[in-house]
Structure formats: structure tokens, C-alpha cells
Amino acid sequence: MAFFGNIQENDQAAPTEDRTGGSYQPLESGVYKGKITQAYGIKSQRGAMGVRIEFELSVQDKPRKYTQTYWITNAQGSPTYERDGKQYYLAGFNHVNAITHLLCNKAIRDMTTKDVNIKIGERLEPVPMMVELIDKPVALAILKVRENKRAKVNEEYVATNEEQFVNDTDYVFNAQGLTHLEWKNGQTEPKFIFEWKKVNDGIVRDKYKEVKEKASSSSGSTGNIDFA
């Protein structure tokens, strides 16, 4: 069985809508073209499933590596969460689902994986590589985000008053510039990508909130949702 074969999509989950809404130097907000160089499944200690994707993007006509982990299920194995009595897909699931449909015309659970040894830290480890995505062209709408750094306190990560700037994928497009929704609706001319650029190019999405009491620990994290 494929690594993602047990993921069950929820027909009651709200459909995706197109809406404008560390130690490295984060990219400025914008749309970047490139290709996928690696895409493999991972699991957190608590059982959440994710996909870590490494892209090679063109930034000022030079190649630049961009890596992001997209969490596609929670610890219970569900790709959805509930809000106000309605089911919604996790943002990570929406991004990977868009990538697999736009580039391979397949759902995540139908993607072929192959165990491949890659270097993680100082060791070679086998990972379930989504081989069908390798070298596929893609475009990413990436946001530059200002947010609170997080610190580990009593086995939990909490926000601190220290700020950090990170990147986050906001939308995925195919080589023609179409979103998943545009592609699914049979559109052949991209529209939303230009609307996104008008609203978001060069902006900083501010998610920083002042914390009344600082965390006592100084150890940091990436600031992303912790599914571990």
C-alpha cells in the first residue's frame, strides 16, 4: 500500500476558495517559479503525517533552495479540522493536494512512493519519495511573515516577545499559472495569480502579538504549527 493510501478525504469539508487574503534570509512576498527536487512523506512522534518538499526556485534569475513541511493530517490521521460546526481541510493538505492534482492529476493517496535513501542531518535514512513529482515545474505564492518566536516550556512550545520573519506558502500554481480551483473548473487562462500579486507582492503579513509574560526557556522553534 502507498504511504498515503490510508488518507480519507471528507466530502463534507468546505471546498477551497481562491481569495487574496531563522538563520536564513527570508524571501520577499511574491510568486516564484521553479521545480520540485524532493518530496517525501514524514510522520511526527504523535502520528501526524506530512510531506516535506524541496523546491529549486528562480530568485532574481538565480536558483535558490526553498524547503517547507506541509502537515496533511493531525495526530489522529484526519486531514480536516472542525470550526463553527463545519469541517475544513488543513492548510498543508490543501497545498499538497493542489500540487499532486495540478502536476500529476492524482489525489495524494494515489501518489506512487519509492523508498529512497537521503541525507538527513549526518545520516542516510530511507524516506517514501513521491517520485512522480520530481523535476515537475511549479510556481509558489510565498508570503513573508512576521511572527512570534516560540520557546519550549514544560514540553510545550509557547509564543515569546521575540519576533522573527519566516516564509510560508500561500498558494500553489502550475506552470501555466493556474490554481487548483481554476484547473478543476476547466479554466485555461490564469486570473487569480495576478489578483494575488496586486494584493501581496512585497508586503509583510504581520502575525506578531505581544505576549504579557515571556517564556522562561530560550530554546527556539520554527514558529510553525507543532504537530509533533
Short mmCIF file of C-alpha atoms in Angstrom, two decimals:
data_model
loop_
_atom_site.label_atom_id
_atom_site.label_comp_id
_atom_site.label_asym_id
_atom_site.label_seq_id
_atom_site.Cartn_x
_atom_site.Cartn_y
_atom_site.Cartn_z
CA MET A 1 0.00 0.00 0.00
CA ALA A 2 1.22 3.50 -0.79
CA PHE A 3 2.48 5.62 2.12
CA PHE A 4 -0.53 7.94 1.81
CA GLY A 5 -3.08 5.25 0.96
CA ASN A 6 -4.97 5.46 4.26
CA ILE A 7 -5.83 9.16 3.98
CA GLN A 8 -9.60 9.51 3.74
CA GLU A 9 -10.92 12.72 2.20
CA ASN A 10 -14.07 14.21 3.74
CA ASP A 11 -16.90 15.03 1.33
CA GLN A 12 -18.42 17.33 3.97
CA ALA A 13 -15.33 19.51 4.25
CA ALA A 14 -15.73 23.03 2.92
CA PRO A 15 -14.25 23.46 -0.59
CA THR A 16 -11.18 25.57 -1.17
CA GLU A 17 -11.78 29.13 -2.32
CA ASP A 18 -9.38 31.43 -4.16
CA ARG A 19 -9.05 34.56 -2.02
CA THR A 20 -6.41 37.21 -1.56
CA GLY A 21 -6.10 37.44 1.73
CA GLY A 22 15.55 31.70 11.27
CA SER A 23 19.04 31.88 10.27
CA TYR A 24 18.27 32.28 6.60
CA GLN A 25 17.22 35.44 4.78
CA PRO A 26 13.51 35.00 4.03
CA LEU A 27 12.18 35.70 0.57
CA GLU A 28 10.09 38.79 -0.05
CA SER A 29 6.40 38.11 -0.64
CA GLY A 30 5.81 37.24 -4.29
CA VAL A 31 5.28 34.50 -6.86
CA TYR A 32 8.34 32.38 -7.62
CA LYS A 33 8.68 29.85 -10.44
CA GLY A 34 10.75 26.71 -10.09
CA LYS A 35 10.68 22.94 -9.86
CA ILE A 36 10.40 20.23 -7.21
CA THR A 37 13.66 18.44 -6.41
CA GLN A 38 12.46 16.28 -3.48
CA ALA A 39 9.07 15.41 -1.98
CA TYR A 40 8.72 12.74 0.68
CA GLY A 41 6.42 11.64 3.46
CA ILE A 42 7.21 12.08 7.14
CA LYS A 43 5.46 11.26 10.41
CA SER A 44 5.58 13.14 13.70
CA GLN A 45 6.12 11.40 17.02
CA ARG A 46 2.38 11.67 17.67
CA GLY A 47 1.43 10.21 14.31
CA ALA A 48 0.63 13.25 12.18
CA MET A 49 1.54 12.81 8.51
CA GLY A 50 3.37 15.41 6.50
CA VAL A 51 5.11 15.98 3.20
CA ARG A 52 8.48 17.72 3.10
CA ILE A 53 9.07 19.33 -0.27
CA GLU A 54 12.29 20.85 -1.51
CA PHE A 55 11.97 23.32 -4.38
CA GLU A 56 14.53 24.97 -6.59
CA LEU A 57 13.13 28.44 -7.22
CA SER A 58 14.32 31.16 -9.55
CA VAL A 59 15.08 34.26 -7.46
CA GLN A 60 16.48 37.21 -9.43
CA ASP A 61 17.44 34.74 -12.17
CA LYS A 62 19.46 32.62 -9.73
CA PRO A 63 18.49 29.18 -8.33
CA ARG A 64 17.58 29.11 -4.65
CA LYS A 65 16.59 26.18 -2.47
CA TYR A 66 13.28 26.53 -0.63
CA THR A 67 12.06 23.76 1.68
CA GLN A 68 8.76 23.54 3.54
CA THR A 69 7.00 20.82 5.50
CA TYR A 70 3.25 20.60 4.88
CA TRP A 71 1.28 18.76 7.58
CA ILE A 72 -1.54 16.93 5.82
CA THR A 73 -3.16 15.14 8.78
CA ASN A 74 -3.46 15.62 12.51
CA ALA A 75 -2.24 13.08 15.06
CA GLN A 76 -5.47 11.09 14.61
CA GLY A 77 -4.84 10.71 10.87
CA SER A 78 -7.57 13.13 9.74
CA PRO A 79 -6.84 15.77 7.06
CA THR A 80 -9.63 18.00 8.42
CA TYR A 81 -10.44 20.08 11.49
CA GLU A 82 -13.72 21.46 12.81
CA ARG A 83 -14.59 25.13 13.19
CA ASP A 84 -18.04 26.53 13.98
CA GLY A 85 -19.56 23.12 13.34
CA LYS A 86 -18.04 22.77 9.86
CA GLN A 87 -15.19 20.61 8.59
CA TYR A 88 -12.23 22.23 6.83
CA TYR A 89 -9.08 20.77 5.32
CA LEU A 90 -5.74 21.56 6.93
CA ALA A 91 -3.78 24.20 5.02
CA GLY A 92 -0.96 21.72 4.44
CA PHE A 93 -3.36 19.19 2.97
CA ASN A 94 -4.77 21.83 0.61
CA HIS A 95 -1.28 22.76 -0.62
CA VAL A 96 -0.11 19.19 -1.25
CA ASN A 97 -3.48 18.23 -2.72
CA ALA A 98 -3.16 21.14 -5.15
CA ILE A 99 0.38 20.10 -6.07
CA THR A 100 -0.46 16.44 -6.76
CA HIS A 101 -3.56 17.29 -8.80
CA LEU A 102 -2.00 20.16 -10.76
CA LEU A 103 1.22 18.34 -11.57
CA CYS A 104 0.14 14.67 -11.73
CA ASN A 105 -3.68 14.73 -11.92
CA LYS A 106 -3.77 12.49 -8.84
CA ALA A 107 -5.08 12.63 -5.28
CA ILE A 108 -2.46 12.43 -2.54
CA ARG A 109 -3.46 8.88 -1.58
CA ASP A 110 -2.90 7.70 -5.16
CA MET A 111 0.64 9.03 -5.48
CA THR A 112 3.38 6.47 -6.05
CA THR A 113 6.14 6.42 -3.46
CA LYS A 114 9.52 4.74 -3.53
CA ASP A 115 11.87 4.22 -0.60
CA VAL A 116 14.94 6.37 -1.26
CA ASN A 117 17.92 7.00 0.99
CA ILE A 118 18.57 10.69 1.56
CA LYS A 119 20.89 12.54 3.93
CA ILE A 120 19.05 13.85 7.00
CA GLY A 121 21.50 15.56 9.30
CA GLU A 122 24.60 13.38 9.27
CA ARG A 123 22.87 10.08 8.41
CA LEU A 124 21.37 8.44 5.37
CA GLU A 125 17.76 7.49 6.07
CA PRO A 126 15.08 5.85 3.88
CA VAL A 127 12.07 8.03 3.08
CA PRO A 128 8.93 7.41 0.95
CA MET A 129 9.76 9.67 -2.00
CA MET A 130 6.89 10.91 -4.20
CA VAL A 131 8.88 10.16 -7.34
CA GLU A 132 6.19 11.42 -9.74
CA LEU A 133 6.70 14.99 -8.50
CA ILE A 134 10.45 15.16 -9.07
CA ASP A 135 11.50 17.82 -11.63
CA LYS A 136 7.90 18.93 -12.18
CA PRO A 137 7.58 22.71 -12.83
CA VAL A 138 5.58 24.70 -10.30
CA ALA A 139 5.01 28.24 -9.07
CA LEU A 140 4.58 29.24 -5.44
CA ALA A 141 2.92 32.31 -3.95
CA ILE A 142 5.14 32.83 -0.91
CA LEU A 143 4.45 35.21 1.94
CA LYS A 144 6.99 36.90 4.17
CA VAL A 145 5.51 36.64 7.67
CA ARG A 146 6.37 38.47 10.89
CA GLU A 147 5.52 36.33 13.89
CA ASN A 148 6.47 35.49 17.47
CA LYS A 149 9.36 33.15 18.09
CA ARG A 150 8.37 30.16 20.16
CA ALA A 151 10.15 28.53 23.08
CA LYS A 152 9.73 25.15 24.72
CA VAL A 153 8.31 25.34 28.22
CA ASN A 154 7.20 22.22 30.11
CA GLU A 155 7.14 20.11 26.92
CA GLU A 156 5.03 22.70 25.05
CA TYR A 157 6.01 25.44 22.63
CA VAL A 158 4.73 28.89 23.61
CA ALA A 159 4.99 32.31 21.99
CA THR A 160 7.64 34.76 23.22
CA ASN A 161 8.01 38.51 22.67
CA GLU A 162 10.93 37.98 20.30
CA GLU A 163 9.98 38.46 16.65
CA GLN A 164 11.11 36.52 13.63
CA PHE A 165 10.50 36.67 9.89
CA VAL A 166 9.70 33.43 8.06
CA ASN A 167 8.27 32.33 4.74
CA ASP A 168 5.03 30.45 4.22
CA THR A 169 3.36 29.05 1.11
CA ASP A 170 0.07 30.84 0.46
CA TYR A 171 -0.89 29.38 -2.93
CA VAL A 172 0.36 26.85 -5.45
CA PHE A 173 0.15 27.26 -9.23
CA ASN A 174 1.03 25.03 -12.16
CA ALA A 175 3.40 26.08 -14.93
CA GLN A 176 0.54 27.93 -16.67
CA GLY A 177 -0.21 29.94 -13.53
CA LEU A 178 -3.50 28.19 -12.70
CA THR A 179 -4.65 27.49 -9.14
CA HIS A 180 -6.11 24.10 -8.26
CA LEU A 181 -9.63 25.58 -8.29
CA GLU A 182 -9.14 27.22 -11.70
CA TRP A 183 -7.72 23.96 -13.10
CA LYS A 184 -10.56 21.92 -11.58
CA ASN A 185 -13.13 24.29 -13.10
CA GLY A 186 -11.62 23.87 -16.56
CA GLN A 187 -10.18 27.37 -16.88
CA THR A 188 -7.30 27.73 -19.33
CA GLU A 189 -6.31 31.34 -18.66
CA PRO A 190 -4.92 32.25 -15.22
CA LYS A 191 -6.61 35.09 -13.37
CA PHE A 192 -6.15 34.70 -9.64
CA ILE A 193 -2.34 34.78 -9.77
CA PHE A 194 -2.48 38.41 -10.91
CA GLU A 195 -5.02 39.32 -8.23
CA TRP A 196 -2.76 37.74 -5.61
CA LYS A 197 0.27 39.68 -6.82
CA LYS A 198 -1.58 43.01 -6.71
CA VAL A 199 -2.50 42.46 -3.05
CA ASN A 200 0.59 40.67 -1.74
CA ASP A 201 3.75 41.48 -3.71
CA GLY A 202 6.33 42.93 -1.34
CA ILE A 203 4.07 43.04 1.74
CA VAL A 204 4.81 41.54 5.16
CA ARG A 205 1.97 39.53 6.68
CA ASP A 206 2.03 40.57 10.35
CA LYS A 207 1.01 37.81 12.78
CA TYR A 208 3.03 39.13 15.71
CA LYS A 209 1.16 39.57 19.00
CA GLU A 210 2.62 40.97 22.19
CA VAL A 211 2.93 38.39 24.95
CA LYS A 212 2.33 39.60 28.52
CA GLU A 213 4.78 37.15 30.05
CA LYS A 214 7.84 35.86 28.28
CA ALA A 215 8.56 32.13 28.24
CA SER A 216 11.33 31.13 30.62
CA SER A 217 13.13 28.91 28.12
CA SER A 218 15.37 30.41 25.43
CA SER A 219 15.23 27.47 23.04
CA GLY A 220 13.60 28.37 19.74
CA SER A 221 11.47 26.71 17.10
CA THR A 222 10.48 27.42 13.53
CA GLY A 223 7.26 29.12 14.57
CA ASN A 224 5.15 26.74 12.51
CA ILE A 225 2.27 24.72 13.96
CA ASP A 226 3.70 21.91 16.06
CA PHE A 227 2.20 18.57 15.07
CA ALA A 228 4.87 16.58 16.90
#
